[in-house]
XYZ file of C-alpha atoms in Angstrom:
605
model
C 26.160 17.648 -75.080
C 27.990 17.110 -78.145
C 26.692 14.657 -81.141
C 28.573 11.829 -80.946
C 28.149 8.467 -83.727
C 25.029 6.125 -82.595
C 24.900 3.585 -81.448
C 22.544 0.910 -83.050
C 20.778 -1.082 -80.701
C 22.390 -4.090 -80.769
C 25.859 -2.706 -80.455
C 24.291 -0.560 -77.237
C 22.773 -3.661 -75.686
C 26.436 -5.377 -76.264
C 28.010 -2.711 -74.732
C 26.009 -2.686 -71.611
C 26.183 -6.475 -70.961
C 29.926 -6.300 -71.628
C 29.862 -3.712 -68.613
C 27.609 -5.335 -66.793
C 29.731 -8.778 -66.964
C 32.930 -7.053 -66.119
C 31.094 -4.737 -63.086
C 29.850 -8.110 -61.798
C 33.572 -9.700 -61.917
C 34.903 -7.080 -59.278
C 32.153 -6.938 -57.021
C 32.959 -8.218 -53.582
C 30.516 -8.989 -50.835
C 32.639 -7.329 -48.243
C 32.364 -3.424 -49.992
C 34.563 -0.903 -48.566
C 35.161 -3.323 -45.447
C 38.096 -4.938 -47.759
C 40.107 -2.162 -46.864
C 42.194 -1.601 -43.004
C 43.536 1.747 -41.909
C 46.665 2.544 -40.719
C 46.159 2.197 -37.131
C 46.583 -0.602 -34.489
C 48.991 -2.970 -35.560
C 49.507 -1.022 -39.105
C 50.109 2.404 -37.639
C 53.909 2.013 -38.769
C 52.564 2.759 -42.773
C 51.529 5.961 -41.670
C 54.651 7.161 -39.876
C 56.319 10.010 -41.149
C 59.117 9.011 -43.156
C 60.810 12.909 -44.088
C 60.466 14.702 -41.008
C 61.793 11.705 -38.182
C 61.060 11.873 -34.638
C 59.357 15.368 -33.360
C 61.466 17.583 -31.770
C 60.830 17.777 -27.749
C 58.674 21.086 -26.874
C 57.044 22.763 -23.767
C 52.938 22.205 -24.354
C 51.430 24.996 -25.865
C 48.974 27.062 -22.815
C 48.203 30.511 -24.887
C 45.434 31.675 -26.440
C 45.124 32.567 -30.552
C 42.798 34.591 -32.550
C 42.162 31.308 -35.241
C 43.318 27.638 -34.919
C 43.368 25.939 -39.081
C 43.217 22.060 -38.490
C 45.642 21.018 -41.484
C 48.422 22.336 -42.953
C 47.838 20.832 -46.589
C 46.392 24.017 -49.194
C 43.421 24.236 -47.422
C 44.662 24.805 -44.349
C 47.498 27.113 -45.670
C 45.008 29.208 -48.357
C 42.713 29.568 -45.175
C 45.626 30.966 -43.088
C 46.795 33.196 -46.288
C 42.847 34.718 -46.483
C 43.039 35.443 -43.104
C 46.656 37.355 -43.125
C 44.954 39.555 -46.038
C 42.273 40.414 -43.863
C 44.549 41.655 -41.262
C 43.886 38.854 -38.644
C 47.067 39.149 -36.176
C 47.630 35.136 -34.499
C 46.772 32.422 -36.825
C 47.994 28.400 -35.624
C 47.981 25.655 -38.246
C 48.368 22.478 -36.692
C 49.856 19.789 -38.388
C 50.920 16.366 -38.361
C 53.050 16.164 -40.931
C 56.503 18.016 -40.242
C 55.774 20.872 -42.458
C 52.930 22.046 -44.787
C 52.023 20.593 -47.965
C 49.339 18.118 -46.899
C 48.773 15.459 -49.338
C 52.144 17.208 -51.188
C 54.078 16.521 -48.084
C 53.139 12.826 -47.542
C 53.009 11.580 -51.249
C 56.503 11.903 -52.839
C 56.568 8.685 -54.556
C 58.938 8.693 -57.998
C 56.853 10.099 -61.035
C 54.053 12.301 -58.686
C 52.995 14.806 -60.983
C 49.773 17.101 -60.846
C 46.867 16.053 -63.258
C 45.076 19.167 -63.359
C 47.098 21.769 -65.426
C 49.624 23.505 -62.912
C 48.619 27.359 -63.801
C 45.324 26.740 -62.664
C 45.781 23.762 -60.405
C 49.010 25.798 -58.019
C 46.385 28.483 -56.227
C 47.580 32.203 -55.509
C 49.864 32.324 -58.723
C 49.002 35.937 -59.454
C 49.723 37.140 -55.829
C 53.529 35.324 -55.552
C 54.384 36.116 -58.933
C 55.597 32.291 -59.265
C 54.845 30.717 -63.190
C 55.031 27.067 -62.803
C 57.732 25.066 -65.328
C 55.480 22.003 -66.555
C 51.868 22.292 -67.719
C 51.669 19.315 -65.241
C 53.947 19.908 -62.578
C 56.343 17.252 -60.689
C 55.319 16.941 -57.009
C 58.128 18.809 -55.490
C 57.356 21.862 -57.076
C 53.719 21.916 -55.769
C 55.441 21.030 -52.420
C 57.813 24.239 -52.528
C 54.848 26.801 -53.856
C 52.607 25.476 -50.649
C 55.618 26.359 -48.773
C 56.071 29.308 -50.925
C 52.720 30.783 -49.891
C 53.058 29.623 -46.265
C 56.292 32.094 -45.763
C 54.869 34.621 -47.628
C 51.983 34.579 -45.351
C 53.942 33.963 -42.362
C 52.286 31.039 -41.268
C 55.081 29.519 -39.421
C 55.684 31.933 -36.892
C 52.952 30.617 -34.381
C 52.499 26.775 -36.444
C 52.662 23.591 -34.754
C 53.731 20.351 -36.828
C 54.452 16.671 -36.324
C 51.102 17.299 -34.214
C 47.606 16.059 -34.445
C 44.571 17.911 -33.061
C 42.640 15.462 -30.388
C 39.843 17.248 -29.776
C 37.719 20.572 -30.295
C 35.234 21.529 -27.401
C 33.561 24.877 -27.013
C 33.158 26.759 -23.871
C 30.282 28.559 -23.704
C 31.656 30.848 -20.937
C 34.542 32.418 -22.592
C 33.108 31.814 -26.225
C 36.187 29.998 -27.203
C 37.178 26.764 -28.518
C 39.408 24.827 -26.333
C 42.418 22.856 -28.879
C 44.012 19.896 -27.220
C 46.871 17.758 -29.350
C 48.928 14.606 -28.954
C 51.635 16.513 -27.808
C 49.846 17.703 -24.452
C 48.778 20.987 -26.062
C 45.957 22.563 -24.324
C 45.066 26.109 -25.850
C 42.171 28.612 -26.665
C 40.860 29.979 -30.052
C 38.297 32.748 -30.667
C 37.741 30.666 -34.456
C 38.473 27.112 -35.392
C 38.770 26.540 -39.339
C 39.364 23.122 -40.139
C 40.749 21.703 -43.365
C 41.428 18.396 -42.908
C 40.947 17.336 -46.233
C 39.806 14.603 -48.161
C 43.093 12.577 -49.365
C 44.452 12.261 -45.680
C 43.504 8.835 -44.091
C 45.428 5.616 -46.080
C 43.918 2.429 -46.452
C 45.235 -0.626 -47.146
C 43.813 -3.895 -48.498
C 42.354 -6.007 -46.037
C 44.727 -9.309 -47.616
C 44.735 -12.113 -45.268
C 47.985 -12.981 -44.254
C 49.150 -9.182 -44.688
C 50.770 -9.549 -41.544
C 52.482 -12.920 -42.090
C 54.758 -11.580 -44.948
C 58.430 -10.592 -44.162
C 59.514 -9.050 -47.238
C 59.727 -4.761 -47.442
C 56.352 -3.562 -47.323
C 55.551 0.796 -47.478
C 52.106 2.650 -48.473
C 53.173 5.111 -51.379
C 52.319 7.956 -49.391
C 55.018 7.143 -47.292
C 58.130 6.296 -49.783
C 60.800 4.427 -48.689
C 63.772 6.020 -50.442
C 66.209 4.277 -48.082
C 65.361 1.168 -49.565
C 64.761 2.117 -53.367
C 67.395 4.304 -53.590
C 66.502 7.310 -55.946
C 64.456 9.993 -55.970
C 60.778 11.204 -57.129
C 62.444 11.618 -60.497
C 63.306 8.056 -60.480
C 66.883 6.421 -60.074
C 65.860 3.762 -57.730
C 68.972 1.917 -57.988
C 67.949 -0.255 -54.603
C 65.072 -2.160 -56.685
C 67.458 -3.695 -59.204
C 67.813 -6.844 -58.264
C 64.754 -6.793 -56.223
C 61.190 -8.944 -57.280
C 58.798 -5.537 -57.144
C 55.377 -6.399 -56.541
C 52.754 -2.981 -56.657
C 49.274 -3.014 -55.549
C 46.524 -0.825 -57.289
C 46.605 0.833 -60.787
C 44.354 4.309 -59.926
C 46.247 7.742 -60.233
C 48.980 6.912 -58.153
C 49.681 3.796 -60.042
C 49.790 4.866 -63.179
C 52.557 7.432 -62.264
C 54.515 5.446 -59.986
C 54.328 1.963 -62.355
C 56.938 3.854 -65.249
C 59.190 4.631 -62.908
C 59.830 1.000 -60.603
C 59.544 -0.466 -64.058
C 62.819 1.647 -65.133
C 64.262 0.278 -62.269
C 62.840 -2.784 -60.509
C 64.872 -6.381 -61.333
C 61.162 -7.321 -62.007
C 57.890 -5.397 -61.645
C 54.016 -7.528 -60.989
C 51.804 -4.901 -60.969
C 48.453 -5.916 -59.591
C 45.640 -5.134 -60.452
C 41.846 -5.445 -60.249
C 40.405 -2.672 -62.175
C 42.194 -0.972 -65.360
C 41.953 2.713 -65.328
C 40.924 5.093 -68.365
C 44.780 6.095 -69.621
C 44.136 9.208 -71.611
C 47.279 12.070 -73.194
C 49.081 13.545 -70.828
C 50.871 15.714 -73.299
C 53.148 17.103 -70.531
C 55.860 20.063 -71.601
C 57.650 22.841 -70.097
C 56.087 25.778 -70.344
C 56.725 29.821 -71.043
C 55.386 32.693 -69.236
C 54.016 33.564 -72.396
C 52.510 30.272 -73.602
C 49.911 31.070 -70.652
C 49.926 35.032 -70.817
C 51.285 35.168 -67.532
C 52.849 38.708 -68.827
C 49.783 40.428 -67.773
C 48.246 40.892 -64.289
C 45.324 38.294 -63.107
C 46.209 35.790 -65.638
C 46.184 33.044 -63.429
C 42.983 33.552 -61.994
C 41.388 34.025 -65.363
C 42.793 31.179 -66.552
C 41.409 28.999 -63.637
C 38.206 30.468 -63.691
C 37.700 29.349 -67.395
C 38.956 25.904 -66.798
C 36.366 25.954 -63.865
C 33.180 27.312 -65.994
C 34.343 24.577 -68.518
C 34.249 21.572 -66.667
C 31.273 22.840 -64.751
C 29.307 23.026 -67.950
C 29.392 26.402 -68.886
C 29.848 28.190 -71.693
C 33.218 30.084 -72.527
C 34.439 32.117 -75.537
C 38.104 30.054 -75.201
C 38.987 27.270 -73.728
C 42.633 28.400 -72.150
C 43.897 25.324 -71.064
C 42.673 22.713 -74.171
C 43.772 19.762 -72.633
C 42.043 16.157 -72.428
C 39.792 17.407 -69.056
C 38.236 20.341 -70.898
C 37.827 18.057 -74.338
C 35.845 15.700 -72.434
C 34.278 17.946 -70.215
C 30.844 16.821 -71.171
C 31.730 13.832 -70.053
C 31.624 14.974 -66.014
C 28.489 15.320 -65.532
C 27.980 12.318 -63.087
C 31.679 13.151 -61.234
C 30.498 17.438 -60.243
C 26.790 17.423 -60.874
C 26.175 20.367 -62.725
C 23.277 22.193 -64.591
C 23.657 20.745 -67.809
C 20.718 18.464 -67.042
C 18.187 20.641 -69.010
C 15.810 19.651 -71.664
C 14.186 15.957 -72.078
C 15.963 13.845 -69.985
C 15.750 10.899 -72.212
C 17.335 12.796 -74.822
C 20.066 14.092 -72.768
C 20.849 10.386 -71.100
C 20.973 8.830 -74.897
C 23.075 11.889 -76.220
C 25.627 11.324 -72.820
C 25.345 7.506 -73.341
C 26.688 7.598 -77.200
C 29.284 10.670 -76.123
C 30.552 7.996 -73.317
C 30.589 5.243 -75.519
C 32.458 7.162 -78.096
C 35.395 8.730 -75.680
C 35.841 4.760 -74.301
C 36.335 3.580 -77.242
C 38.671 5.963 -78.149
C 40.684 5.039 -74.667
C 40.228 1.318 -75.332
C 41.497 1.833 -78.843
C 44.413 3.816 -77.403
C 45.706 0.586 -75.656
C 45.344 -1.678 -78.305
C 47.982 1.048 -80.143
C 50.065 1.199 -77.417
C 50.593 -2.112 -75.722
C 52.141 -4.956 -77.883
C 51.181 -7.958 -76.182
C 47.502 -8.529 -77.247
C 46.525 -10.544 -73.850
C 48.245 -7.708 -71.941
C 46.143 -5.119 -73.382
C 42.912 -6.874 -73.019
C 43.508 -6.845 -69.527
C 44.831 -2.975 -69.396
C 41.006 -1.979 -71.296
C 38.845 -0.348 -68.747
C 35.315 -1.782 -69.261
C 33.001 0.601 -67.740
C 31.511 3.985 -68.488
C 33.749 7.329 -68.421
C 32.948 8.952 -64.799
C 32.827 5.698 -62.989
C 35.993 6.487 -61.702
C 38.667 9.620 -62.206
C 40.080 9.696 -65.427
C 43.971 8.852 -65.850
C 46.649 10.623 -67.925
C 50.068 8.983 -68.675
C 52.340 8.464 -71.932
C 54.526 6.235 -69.716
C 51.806 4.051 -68.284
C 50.892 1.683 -71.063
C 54.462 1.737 -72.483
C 55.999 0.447 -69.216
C 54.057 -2.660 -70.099
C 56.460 -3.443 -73.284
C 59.314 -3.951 -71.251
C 60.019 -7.700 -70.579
C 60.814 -7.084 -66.802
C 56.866 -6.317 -65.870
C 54.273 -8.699 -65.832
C 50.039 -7.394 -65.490
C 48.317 -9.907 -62.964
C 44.844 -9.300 -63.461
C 42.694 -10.400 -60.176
C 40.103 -9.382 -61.245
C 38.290 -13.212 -60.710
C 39.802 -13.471 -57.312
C 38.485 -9.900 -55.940
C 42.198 -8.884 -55.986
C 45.002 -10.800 -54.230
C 43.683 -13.886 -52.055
C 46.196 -14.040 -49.357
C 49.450 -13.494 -48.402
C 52.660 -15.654 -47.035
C 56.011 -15.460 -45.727
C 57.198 -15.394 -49.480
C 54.798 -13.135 -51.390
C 51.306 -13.098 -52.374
C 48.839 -16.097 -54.059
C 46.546 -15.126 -57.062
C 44.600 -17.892 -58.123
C 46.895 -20.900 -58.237
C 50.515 -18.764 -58.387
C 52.353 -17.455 -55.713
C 54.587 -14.541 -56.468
C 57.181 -14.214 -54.641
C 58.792 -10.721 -54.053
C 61.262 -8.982 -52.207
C 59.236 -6.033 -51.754
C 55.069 -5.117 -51.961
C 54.062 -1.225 -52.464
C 50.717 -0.223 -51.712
C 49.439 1.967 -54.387
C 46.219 2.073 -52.527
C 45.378 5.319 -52.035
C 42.912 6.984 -49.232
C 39.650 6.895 -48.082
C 37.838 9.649 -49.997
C 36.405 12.258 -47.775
C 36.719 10.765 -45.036
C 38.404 13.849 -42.726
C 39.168 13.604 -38.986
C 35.870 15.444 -38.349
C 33.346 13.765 -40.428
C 35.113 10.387 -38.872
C 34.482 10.841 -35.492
C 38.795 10.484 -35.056
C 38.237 13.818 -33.990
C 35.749 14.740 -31.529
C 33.831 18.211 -31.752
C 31.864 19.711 -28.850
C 29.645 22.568 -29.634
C 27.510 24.402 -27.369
C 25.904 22.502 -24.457
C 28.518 19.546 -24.749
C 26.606 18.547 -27.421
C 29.083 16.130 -29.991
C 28.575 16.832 -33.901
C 28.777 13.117 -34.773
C 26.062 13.010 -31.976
C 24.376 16.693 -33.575
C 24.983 14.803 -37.492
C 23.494 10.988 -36.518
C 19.969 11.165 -36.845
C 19.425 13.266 -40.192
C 23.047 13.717 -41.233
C 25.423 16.444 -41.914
C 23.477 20.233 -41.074
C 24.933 23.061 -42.481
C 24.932 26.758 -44.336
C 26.901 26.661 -47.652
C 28.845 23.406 -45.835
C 30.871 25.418 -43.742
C 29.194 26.470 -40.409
C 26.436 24.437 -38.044
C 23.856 25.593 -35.708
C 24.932 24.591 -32.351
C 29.199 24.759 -33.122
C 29.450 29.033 -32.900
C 32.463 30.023 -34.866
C 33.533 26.838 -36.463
C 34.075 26.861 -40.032
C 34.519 23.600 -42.129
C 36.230 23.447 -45.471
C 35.260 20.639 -47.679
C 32.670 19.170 -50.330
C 29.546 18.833 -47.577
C 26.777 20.535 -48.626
C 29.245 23.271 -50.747
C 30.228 22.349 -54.196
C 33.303 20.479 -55.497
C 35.156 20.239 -58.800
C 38.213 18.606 -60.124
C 40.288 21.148 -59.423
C 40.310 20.649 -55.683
C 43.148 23.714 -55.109
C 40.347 25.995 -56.749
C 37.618 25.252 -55.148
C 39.826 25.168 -51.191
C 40.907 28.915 -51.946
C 37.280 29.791 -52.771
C 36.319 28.042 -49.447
C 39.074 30.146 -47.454
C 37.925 33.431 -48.858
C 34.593 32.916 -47.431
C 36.293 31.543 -44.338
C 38.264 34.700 -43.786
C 35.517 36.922 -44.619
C 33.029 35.082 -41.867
C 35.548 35.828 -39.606
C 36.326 39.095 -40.550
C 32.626 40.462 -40.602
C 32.171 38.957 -36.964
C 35.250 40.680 -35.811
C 34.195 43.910 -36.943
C 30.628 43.737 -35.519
C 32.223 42.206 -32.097
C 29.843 38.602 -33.139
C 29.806 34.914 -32.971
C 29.271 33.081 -36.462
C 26.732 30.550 -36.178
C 23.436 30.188 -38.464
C 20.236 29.413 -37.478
C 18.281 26.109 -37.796
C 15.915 27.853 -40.357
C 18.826 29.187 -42.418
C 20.345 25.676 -42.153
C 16.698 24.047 -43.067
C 16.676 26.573 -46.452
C 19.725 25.526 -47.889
C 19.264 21.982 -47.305
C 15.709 22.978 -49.199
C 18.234 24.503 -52.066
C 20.448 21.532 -52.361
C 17.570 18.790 -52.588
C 15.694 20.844 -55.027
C 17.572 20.404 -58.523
C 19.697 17.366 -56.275
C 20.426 15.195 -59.749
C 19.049 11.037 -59.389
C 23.088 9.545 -60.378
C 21.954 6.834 -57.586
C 21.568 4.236 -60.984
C 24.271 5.706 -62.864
C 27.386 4.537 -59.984
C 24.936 1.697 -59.182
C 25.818 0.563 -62.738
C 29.677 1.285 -62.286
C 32.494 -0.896 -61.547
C 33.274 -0.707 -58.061
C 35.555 2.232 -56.761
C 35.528 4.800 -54.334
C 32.736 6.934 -56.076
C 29.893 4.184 -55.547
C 31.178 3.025 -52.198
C 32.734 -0.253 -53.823
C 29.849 -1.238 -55.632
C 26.983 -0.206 -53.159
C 25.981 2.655 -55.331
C 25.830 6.092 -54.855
C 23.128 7.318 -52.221
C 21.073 10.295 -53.027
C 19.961 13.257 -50.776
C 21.288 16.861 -50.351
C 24.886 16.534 -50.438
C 26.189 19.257 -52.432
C 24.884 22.161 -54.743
C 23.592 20.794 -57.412
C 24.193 23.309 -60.284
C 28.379 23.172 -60.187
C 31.290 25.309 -58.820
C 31.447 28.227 -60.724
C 27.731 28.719 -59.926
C 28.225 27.883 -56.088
C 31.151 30.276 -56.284
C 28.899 33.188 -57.868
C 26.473 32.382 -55.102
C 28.720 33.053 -52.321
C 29.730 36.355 -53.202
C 26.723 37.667 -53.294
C 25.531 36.133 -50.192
C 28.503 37.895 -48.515
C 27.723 41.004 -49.800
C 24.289 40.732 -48.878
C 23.153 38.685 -46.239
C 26.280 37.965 -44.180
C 24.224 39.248 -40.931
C 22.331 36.301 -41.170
C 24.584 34.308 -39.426
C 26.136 36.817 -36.640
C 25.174 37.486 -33.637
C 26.087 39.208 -30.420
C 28.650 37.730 -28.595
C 28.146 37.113 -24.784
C 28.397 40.188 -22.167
C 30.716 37.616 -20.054
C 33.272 36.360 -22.775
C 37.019 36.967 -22.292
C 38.045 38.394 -25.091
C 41.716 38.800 -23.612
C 44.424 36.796 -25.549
């Protein structure tokens, strides 16, 4: 942890009530109950706006060698792993009408990346592709998950605009039995699924929500027919239009610049600013990232990875405002940088914090000319409460005499809604059109949700297996109890804030599980004792950040104020070092977890 000015006392203890007194204004009783998903009488936000009604098809009957639940870059990185390792019949199953996953859905005007694209856009080095921005637009990510998808030949046996219903194993033929919504009903020898953690939508529980008759879309699902334009703006259908947007998180502060181009008028709504640090963004050169030279891109990722896992590097390859602050992520991707006297670490952290905030509180005051208007835009809380923000546009947009900040801050974000618009306080707005900007429920996948069922061995549910004591797992990807099902995902494995990385890392040991068991003709499954030692791994060094999000303004990361709850979710000492520890595991105890497979099974496709 880096030196940073101290604080004296007072100006700490002003610092913390200020927080304190702006944590308490956005608290509300109802927690992450204030939010409705997109089903029931909503399911029309989470329609699928690009691909139009599915095609008619015969049900699928046949029998495949792995079925990947989700086509988004887990999914697709899982499927590409496997293809390397020579496995013949691979089936994604998708809903969306073609892969991309959270790419495919969210193509709202101004969508960029906020993790640099050479290490953010996985398998670079293997298709040869250089992105063009250090921050690429969205369609570009789009087209290089498609890129990878063809070059892996994914699409010859995929199935989209479908959703999985249900994953039961039968014991007899040691296969799992895949049923969809389109009346699928087919075998696989391995189920991987990669669901993700940015794929259900919420939307704010506002009473009234379904009184209003204006236009009304989630941003995940863009209505171009009605704004005109594309994701690079041009929204000519907003110009005479009253523009109302809810939420200012990352998808906010990128869509915001471009409706305020465009929109007759623009309210933008919002409860909680968010920390609006340089973007910097540029087109980029093969050389200004040494991409003349072979493995570049996975030594440039790996560097950004050790960085903002705490480790030490010789160069810091990406220098952008993620690896500056690095130290500062300590409380987002738990790490080991807790060494030494904890008091002395907490203060150092505290004063580094305090020091980068007022740098981004500063940064508005610079930027936006209206002094009320930037009071409002100043995030009052500490640095990893929520994910940071990058924008140049952001802050600017709120110079322009057609947008106008409501902060709801005292009114736990809008109060209701009528025929006309929405009521804050004492003013109704009226609008033409309200855009949720609302995001998704964070980690919440099909599986972990119960939306979709899983029967292991003995018709034994996992929600049912996961109740008592919660999630079970080796490394967070297979469960005693659910032979040959592999999970990718943050549970019990180790996350960072380069998602991409982290997926491809997860489908390398995904396609080597499956690969060992198929050469030793075995089922992957660990035991309950190697299940019960890495829980024993994960609660060891598990860091106490239970009063650190406790403290935090509410968001996704403490529940909506609840705080954050402790126990063995995820290895403590970071990515890179989780990463480290899987290769040698597969290298030297990957028998652990494979075992004969039945005399009886049909191994027949």
């Amino acid at each position: 942890m880096e030196q940073s000015p101290a604080l004296s006392g007072e100006e700490l203890a002003a610092l913390r009530e200020r927080y304190r007194l702006e944590r308490e204004r956005r608290v509300r009783p109802d927690g992450v109950r204030q939010y409705l998903g997109a089903d029931a009488e909503f399911g029309y936000y989470a329609a699928d706006p690009y691909a139009g009604e599915p095609a008619e098809r015969e049900p699928v009957r046949d029998r495949v060698d792995v079925a990947v639940v989700g086509g988004g870059f887990g999914g697709i990185l899982a499927g590409a792993r496997l293809r390397q390792k020579g496995v013949r019949r691979v089936r994604v199953i998708e809903k969306g009408g073609d892969f991309g996953g959270t790419w495919y859905w969210n193509r709202y005007p101004g969508i960029h990346c906020d993790i640099e694209a050479h290490v953010y856009l996985p398998m670079l080095d293997e298709t040869g592709y250089v992105p063009e921005w250090k921050y690429a637009p969205g369609e570009e990510i789009r087209r290089h998950a498609v890129r990878i998808a063809e070059k892996s030949d994914l699409y010859a046996d995929a199935l989209f605009s479908t959703a999985v219903t249900s994953l039961t194993w039968d014991d007899t033929s040691e296969t799992w039995i895949v049923t969809t919504d389109r009346g699928d009903k087919f075998r696989a020898t391995y189920v991987v699924t990669a669901t993700g953690t940015l794929s259900e939508l919420k939307l704010p529980g506002i009473p009234g929500i379904e009184t209003y008759r204006g236009h009304t879309f989630h941003t995940s699902r863009w209505d171009y027919g009605y704004t005109g334009g594309t994701p690079d703006g041009g929204l000519t259908g907003l110009a005479d239009k009253r523009v109302g947007v809810v939420g200012t998180g990352a998808t906010g502060i990128q869509v915001v610049p471009k409706l305020a181009e465009d929109a007759g008028h623009l309210y933008v709504f919002q409860r909680t600013p968010s920390t609006v640090d340089v973007r910097a963004n540029r087109r980029t050169t093969a050389r200004d990232v040494g991409a003349d030279r072979p493995g570049w891109a996975t030594e440039r990722r790996d560097n950004f990875l050790r960085i903002v896992s705490g480790e030490q590097v010789d160069q810091d390859l990406v220098a952008d405002r993620w690896t500056s602050s690095a130290g500062l992520l300590e409380k987002l991707v738990p790490s080991f940088r807790r060494q030494g006297d904890r008091e002395v670490f907490e203060a150092a952290y505290e004063a580094a914090d305090a020091a980068k905030m007022n740098e981004i509180r500063a940064r508005v005051d610079e930027t936006v000319t209206d002094p009320e208007t930037a009071e409002k835009l100043k995030p009052w809380y500490r640095y990893a409460c929520k994910r940071p923000t990058f924008s140049d546009l952001y802050l600017q947009a709120f110079n322009r005499d057609n947008v106008t900040l409501v902060d709801t801050a005292d009114t736990h974000g809008i109060e209701r809604m009528t025929e006309r618009g929405v009521v804050v306080g004492d003013t109704e707005y009226e609008l033409d059109c309200l855009i949720f900007a609302t995001g998704f429920s964070v980690g919440v996948s099909g599986v972990h949700s119960g939306r979709l069922p899983v029967t292991g061995r003995g018709g034994v549910r996992l929600q049912d297996a996961w109740r008592a004591h919660g999630p079970r797992t080796l490394h967070g990807f297979t469960s005693n109890g659910f032979p040959n099902l592999i999970q990718l995902g943050g549970t019990q494995s180790a996350s960072s804030v380069n998602y991409t990385h982290v997926l491809d890392e997860h489908a390398v040991h995904a396609a080597a599980l499956i690969s060992a068991a198929e050469a030793r003709g075995a089922v992957v499954e660990p035991s309950r004792e190697a299940e019960d030692a890495w829980l024993a791994v994960c609660a060891q060094d598990a860091p106490d950040h239970e009063w650190f999000h406790a403290e935090c303004t509410p968001g996704y990361y403490n529940a909506e104020g609840r705080g954050r709850p402790n126990g063995p979710t995820a290895y403590p000492h970071g990515a890179a070092a989780f990463h480290d520890l899987l290769r040698r595991w597969r290298d030297e105890s990957v028998d652990e977890v494979l075992r004969a497979r039945a005399a009886t099974a049909d191994r027949k496709v």
